[in-house]
Each structure stands twice: as C-alpha cells, then as structure tokens.
Short mmCIF file of C-alpha atoms in Angstrom, two decimals:
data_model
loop_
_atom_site.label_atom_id
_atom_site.label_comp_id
_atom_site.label_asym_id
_atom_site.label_seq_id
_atom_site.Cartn_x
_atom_site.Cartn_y
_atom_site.Cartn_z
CA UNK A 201 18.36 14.44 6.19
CA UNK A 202 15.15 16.06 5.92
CA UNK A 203 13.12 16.82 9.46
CA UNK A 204 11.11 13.85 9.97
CA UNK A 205 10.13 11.01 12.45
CA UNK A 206 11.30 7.44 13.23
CA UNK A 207 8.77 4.77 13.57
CA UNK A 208 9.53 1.16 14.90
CA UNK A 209 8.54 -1.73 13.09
CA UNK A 210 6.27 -4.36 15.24
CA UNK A 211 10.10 -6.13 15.17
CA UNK A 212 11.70 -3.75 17.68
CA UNK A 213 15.14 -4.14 16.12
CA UNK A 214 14.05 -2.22 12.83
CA UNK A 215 13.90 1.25 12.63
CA UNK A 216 12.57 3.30 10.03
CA UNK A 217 12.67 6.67 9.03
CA UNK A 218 9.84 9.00 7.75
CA UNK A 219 10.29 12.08 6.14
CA UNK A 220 8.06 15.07 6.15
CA UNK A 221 5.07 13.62 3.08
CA UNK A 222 5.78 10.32 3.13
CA UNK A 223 2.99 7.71 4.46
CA UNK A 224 3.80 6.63 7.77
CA UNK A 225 2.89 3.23 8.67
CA UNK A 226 -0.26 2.83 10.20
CA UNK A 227 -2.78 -0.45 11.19
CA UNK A 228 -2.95 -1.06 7.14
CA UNK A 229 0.77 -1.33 6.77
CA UNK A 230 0.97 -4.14 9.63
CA UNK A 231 -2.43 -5.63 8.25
CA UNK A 232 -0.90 -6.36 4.83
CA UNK A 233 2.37 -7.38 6.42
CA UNK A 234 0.59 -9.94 8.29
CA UNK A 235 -1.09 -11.13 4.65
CA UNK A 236 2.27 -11.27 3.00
CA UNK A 237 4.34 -13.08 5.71
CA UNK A 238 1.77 -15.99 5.06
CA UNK A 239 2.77 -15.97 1.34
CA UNK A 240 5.52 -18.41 0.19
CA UNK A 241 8.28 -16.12 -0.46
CA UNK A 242 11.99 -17.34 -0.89
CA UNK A 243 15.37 -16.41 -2.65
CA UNK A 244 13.60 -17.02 -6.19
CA UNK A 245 10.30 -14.90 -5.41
CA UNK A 246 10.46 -11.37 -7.07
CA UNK A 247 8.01 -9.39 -5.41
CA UNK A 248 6.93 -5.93 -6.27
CA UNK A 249 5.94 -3.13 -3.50
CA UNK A 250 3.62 -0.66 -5.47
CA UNK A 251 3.71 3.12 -3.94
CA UNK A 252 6.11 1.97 -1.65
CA UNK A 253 6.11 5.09 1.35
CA UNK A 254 8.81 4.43 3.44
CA UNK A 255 9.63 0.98 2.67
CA UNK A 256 8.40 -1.28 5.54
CA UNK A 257 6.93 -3.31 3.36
CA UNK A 258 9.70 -3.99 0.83
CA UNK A 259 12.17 -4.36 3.67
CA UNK A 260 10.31 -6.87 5.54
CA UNK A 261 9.98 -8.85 2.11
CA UNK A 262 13.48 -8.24 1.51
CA UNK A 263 14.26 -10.01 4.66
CA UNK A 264 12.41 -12.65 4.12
CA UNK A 265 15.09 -13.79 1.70
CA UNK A 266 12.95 -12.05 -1.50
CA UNK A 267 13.90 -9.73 -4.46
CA UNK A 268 12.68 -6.90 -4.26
CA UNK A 269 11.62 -3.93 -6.52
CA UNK A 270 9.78 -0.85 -4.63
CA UNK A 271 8.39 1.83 -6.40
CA UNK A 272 6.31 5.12 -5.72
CA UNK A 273 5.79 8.24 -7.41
CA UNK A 274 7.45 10.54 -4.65
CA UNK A 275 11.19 11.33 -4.37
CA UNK A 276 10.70 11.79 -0.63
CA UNK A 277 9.44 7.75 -0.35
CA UNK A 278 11.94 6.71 -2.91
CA UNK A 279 14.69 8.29 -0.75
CA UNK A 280 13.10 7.07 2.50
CA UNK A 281 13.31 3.16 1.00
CA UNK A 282 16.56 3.52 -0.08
CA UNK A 283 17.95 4.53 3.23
CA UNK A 284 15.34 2.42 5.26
CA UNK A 285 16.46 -0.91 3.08
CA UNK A 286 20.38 0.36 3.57
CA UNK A 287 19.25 1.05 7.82
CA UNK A 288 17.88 -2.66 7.80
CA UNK A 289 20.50 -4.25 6.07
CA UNK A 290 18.43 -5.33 3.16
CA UNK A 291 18.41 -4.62 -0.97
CA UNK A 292 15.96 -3.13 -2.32
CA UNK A 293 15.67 -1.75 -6.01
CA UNK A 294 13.85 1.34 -5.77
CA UNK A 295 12.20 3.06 -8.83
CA UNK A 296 10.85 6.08 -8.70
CA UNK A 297 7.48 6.49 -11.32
CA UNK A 298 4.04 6.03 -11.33
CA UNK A 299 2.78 2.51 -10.38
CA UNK A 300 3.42 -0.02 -13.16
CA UNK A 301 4.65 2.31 -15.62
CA UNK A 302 8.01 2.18 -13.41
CA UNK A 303 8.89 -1.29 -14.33
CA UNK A 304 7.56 -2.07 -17.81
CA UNK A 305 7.90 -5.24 -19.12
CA UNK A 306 8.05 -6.76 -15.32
CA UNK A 307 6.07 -9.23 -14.35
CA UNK A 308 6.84 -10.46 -10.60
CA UNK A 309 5.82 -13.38 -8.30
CA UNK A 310 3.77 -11.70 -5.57
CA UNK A 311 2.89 -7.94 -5.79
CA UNK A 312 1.84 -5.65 -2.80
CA UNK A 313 0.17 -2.75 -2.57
CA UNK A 314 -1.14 -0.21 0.45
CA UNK A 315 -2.55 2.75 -1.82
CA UNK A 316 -3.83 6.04 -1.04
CA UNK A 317 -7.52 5.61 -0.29
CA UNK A 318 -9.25 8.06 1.25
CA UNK A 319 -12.21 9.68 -0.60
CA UNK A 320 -11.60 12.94 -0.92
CA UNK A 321 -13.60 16.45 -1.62
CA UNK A 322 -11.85 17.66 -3.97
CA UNK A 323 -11.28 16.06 -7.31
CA UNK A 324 -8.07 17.23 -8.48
CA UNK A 325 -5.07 14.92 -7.81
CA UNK A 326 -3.61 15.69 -4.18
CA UNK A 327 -0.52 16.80 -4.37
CA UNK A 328 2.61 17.58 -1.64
CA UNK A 329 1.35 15.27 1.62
CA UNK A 330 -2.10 14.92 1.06
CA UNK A 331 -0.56 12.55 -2.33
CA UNK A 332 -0.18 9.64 0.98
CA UNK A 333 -3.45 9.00 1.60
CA UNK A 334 -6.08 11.18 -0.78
CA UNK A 335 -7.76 9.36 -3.63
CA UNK A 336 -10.07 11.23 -5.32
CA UNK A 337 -13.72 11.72 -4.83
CA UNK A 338 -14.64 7.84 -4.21
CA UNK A 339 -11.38 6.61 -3.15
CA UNK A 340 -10.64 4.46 -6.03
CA UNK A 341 -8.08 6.91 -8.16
CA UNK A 342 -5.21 4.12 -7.62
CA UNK A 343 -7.08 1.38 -6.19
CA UNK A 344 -8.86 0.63 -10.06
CA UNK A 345 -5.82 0.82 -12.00
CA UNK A 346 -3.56 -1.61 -9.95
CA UNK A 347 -6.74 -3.42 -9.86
CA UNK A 348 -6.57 -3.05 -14.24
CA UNK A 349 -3.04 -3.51 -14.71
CA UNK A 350 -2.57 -6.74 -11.88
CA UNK A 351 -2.47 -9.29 -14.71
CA UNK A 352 0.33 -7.84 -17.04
CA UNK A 353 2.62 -7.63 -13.76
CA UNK A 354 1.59 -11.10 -12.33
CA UNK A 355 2.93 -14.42 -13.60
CA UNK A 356 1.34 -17.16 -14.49
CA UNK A 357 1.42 -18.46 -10.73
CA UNK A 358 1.71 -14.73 -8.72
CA UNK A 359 -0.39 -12.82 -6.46
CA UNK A 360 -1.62 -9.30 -5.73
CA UNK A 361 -2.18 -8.42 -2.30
CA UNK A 362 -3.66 -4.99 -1.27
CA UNK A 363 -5.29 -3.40 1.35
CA UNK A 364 -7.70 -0.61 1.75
CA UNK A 365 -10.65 0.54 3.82
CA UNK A 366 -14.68 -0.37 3.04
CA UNK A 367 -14.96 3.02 2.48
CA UNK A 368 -14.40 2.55 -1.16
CA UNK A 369 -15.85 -0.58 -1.92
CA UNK A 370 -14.00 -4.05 -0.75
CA UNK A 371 -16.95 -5.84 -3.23
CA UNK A 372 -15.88 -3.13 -5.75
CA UNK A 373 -12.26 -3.78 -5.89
CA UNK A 374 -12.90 -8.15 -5.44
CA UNK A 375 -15.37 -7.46 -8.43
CA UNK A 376 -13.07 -5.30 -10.44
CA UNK A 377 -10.04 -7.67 -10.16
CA UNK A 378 -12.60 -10.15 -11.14
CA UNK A 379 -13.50 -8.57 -14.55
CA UNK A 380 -9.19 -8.12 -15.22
CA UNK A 381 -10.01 -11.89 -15.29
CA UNK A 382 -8.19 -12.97 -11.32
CA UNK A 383 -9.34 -14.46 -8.79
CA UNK A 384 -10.20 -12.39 -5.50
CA UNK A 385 -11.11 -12.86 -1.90
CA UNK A 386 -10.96 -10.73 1.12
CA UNK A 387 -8.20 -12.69 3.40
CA UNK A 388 -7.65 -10.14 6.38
CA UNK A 389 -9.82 -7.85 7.74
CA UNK A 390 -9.50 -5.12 10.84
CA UNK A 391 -11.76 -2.49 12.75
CA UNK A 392 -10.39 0.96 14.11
CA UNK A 393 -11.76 4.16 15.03
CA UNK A 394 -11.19 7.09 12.54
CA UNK A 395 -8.01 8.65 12.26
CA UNK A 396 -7.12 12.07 11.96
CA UNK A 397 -8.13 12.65 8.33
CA UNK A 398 -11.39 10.69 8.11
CA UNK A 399 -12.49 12.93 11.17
CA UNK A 400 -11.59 15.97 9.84
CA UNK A 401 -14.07 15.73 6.76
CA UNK A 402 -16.90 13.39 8.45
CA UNK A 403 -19.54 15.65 7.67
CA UNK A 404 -18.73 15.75 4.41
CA UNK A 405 -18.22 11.74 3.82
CA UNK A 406 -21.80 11.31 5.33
CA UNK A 407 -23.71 13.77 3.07
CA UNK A 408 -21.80 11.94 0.23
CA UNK A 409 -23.20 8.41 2.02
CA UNK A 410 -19.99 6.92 2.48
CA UNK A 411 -20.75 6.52 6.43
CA UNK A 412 -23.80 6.16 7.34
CA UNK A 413 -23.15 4.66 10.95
CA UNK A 414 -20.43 5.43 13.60
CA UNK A 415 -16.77 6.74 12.98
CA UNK A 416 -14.88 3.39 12.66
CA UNK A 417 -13.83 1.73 9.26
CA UNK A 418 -13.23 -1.65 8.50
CA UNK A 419 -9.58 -2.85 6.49
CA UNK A 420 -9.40 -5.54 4.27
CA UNK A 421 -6.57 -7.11 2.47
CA UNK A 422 -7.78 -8.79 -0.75
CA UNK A 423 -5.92 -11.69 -2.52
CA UNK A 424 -5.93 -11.96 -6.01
CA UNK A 425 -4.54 -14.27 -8.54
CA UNK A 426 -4.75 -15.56 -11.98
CA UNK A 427 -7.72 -18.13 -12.60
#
C-alpha cells in the first residue's frame, strides 16, 4: 500500500484507509451519512455513491443491507473503496469514471453524493489532491451537473442526496435541481469553523464576496426527488 492514514468511522469497529489524494472524511461525510441512514434502504435498494473518496459512504450503505455501485474519477479512491468495502466486510462495485458517465444506462433507487466544493482561484480543473475538494471558481464545477443529470439516474420513486457548503449557493443547487424538474429541500444542516483550505485563501474568497462575515460555513444536505 501507498503511505497514507487510517480514519475511524463514528462506528469504532470500522476502519478505513486513506491514501495520499483521496478525500478524507470530514463533518460533510458524517452529515450526509446521518441523511442517508434515515432513507429506507433494504436488500432491493440500489444506491449509487457519486465521487466516492474512500468509500465510507458506500460501505455504510452497503451494510445497511443495500447494493451498491461507487464511483469516482481517481484510481487512488477507486482502490481505497475496494479495499475499504473488502476491510469492512461489505460489496461494493466500484467503477472508476467520471460521475454518471461511469454507469450509463443506470438508474438507481437512492443516489449520494459529497462533491468537491470549494471555490477556487484558479479556473483550470484541479488536478493530483487539490481534485478532493477544488471546484472551480464558484464552487459549482460538479455540484451543477449531478444536479443536471439526477433525473436520468433516479427512478421513478429514487432520491438524490448531496451535501455541500453555502459557499456555493444551497438556493442555487435546490433551484437548479428544481429546473431538472425534482423536487428539493434542504434536510440537514451544520456550522463549523474553516478548515485548512478555506483559511488558506480567505482573502481571496472575500474580495470575490463569497464571505462577507466571520470564518465559519454552514453544510447542508439537500433532498431531491422526482415530482
């Protein structure tokens, strides 16, 4: 294995490990865990984990008795959910691609999503670590096109759930699903201090406008599904 760290789930009997690049789970991962353990999800629910990281997410669905398809544009995070699902006992098919055009055709019963988010200065696609968490010059590089492409990987009954911070635009994203013709709503929501990254380019996020206040940001998980 590649250097890298080991991070335990809020179940202290999992164990995960992150390689060097890939997103390790932070207050949004456990945020939209908490949103998806209140979602009906059973041997017959196929759920999708878009730009999986390490595979916390698809695990814990996994385990909740679900079939599971993870995908995410980096080897490193398709080899960390492969041997994170194998660590935790769990199956997992793991794709490697870039968001839906990994499973075409697919359309699954609940769909989750923690995307890279952070606006960014420069507005070239990040690549090599910065790929985990930079999105662009607003934020939104990933965020619109799940937010586009939701309905032709929902069924008839699924649901989208993904989580981001306010600094791109929770109205934006509710509004955007909206006009993909699903229903939205904010159903989670947390406050923490900046982290590492936001800090590091805070003058430069307030002469863009995108904080205007102090140096915390608010996380939202927003529902969507078909009207």
């Amino acid at each position: 294995m590649t250097a890298g760290t080991w991070t335990l789930a809020p179940d202290p009997r999992r164990r995960f490990w992150i390689p060097r690049g890939v997103y390790r789970p932070q207050a949004d991962t456990w945020l939209l865990r908490r949103a998806m353990r209140r979602e009906s999800i059973t041997r017959r629910t196929d759920v999708l984990d878009l730009g999986t990281g390490s595979g916390v997410l698809a695990v814990e669905a996994a385990r909740l008795g679900a079939r599971v398809t993870a995908v995410d544009i980096s080897w490193w995070a398709v080899a960390a959910t492969r041997c994170n699902a194998l660590l935790n006992g769990t199956s997992v098919r793991v794709c490697h691609g870039d968001l839906a055009s990994a499973v075409p055709g697919r359309r699954f019963d609940l769909v989750v999503s923690n995307p890279p988010y952070v606006p960014a200065p420069n507005a070239v696609p990040p690549r090599g670590t910065a790929r985990a968490w930079d999105a662009g010059r607003d934020g939104r590089l990933l965020i619109d096109r799940i937010c586009d492409t939701a309905p032709t990987l929902l069924r008839p009954a699924g649901t989208l759930l993904v989580v981001h911070s306010h600094l791109c635009g929770i109205d934006d994203t509710v509004a955007r699903l909206a006009a993909a013709g699903l229903r939205a709503e904010v159903v989670d929501r947390a406050r923490l201090p900046f982290g590492r990254v936001l800090r590091s380019r805070l003058t430069w996020l307030r002469a863009r406008g995108l904080v205007t206040g102090g140096t915390t940001e608010e996380l939202a998980v927003i529902r969507a599904e078909h009207t």
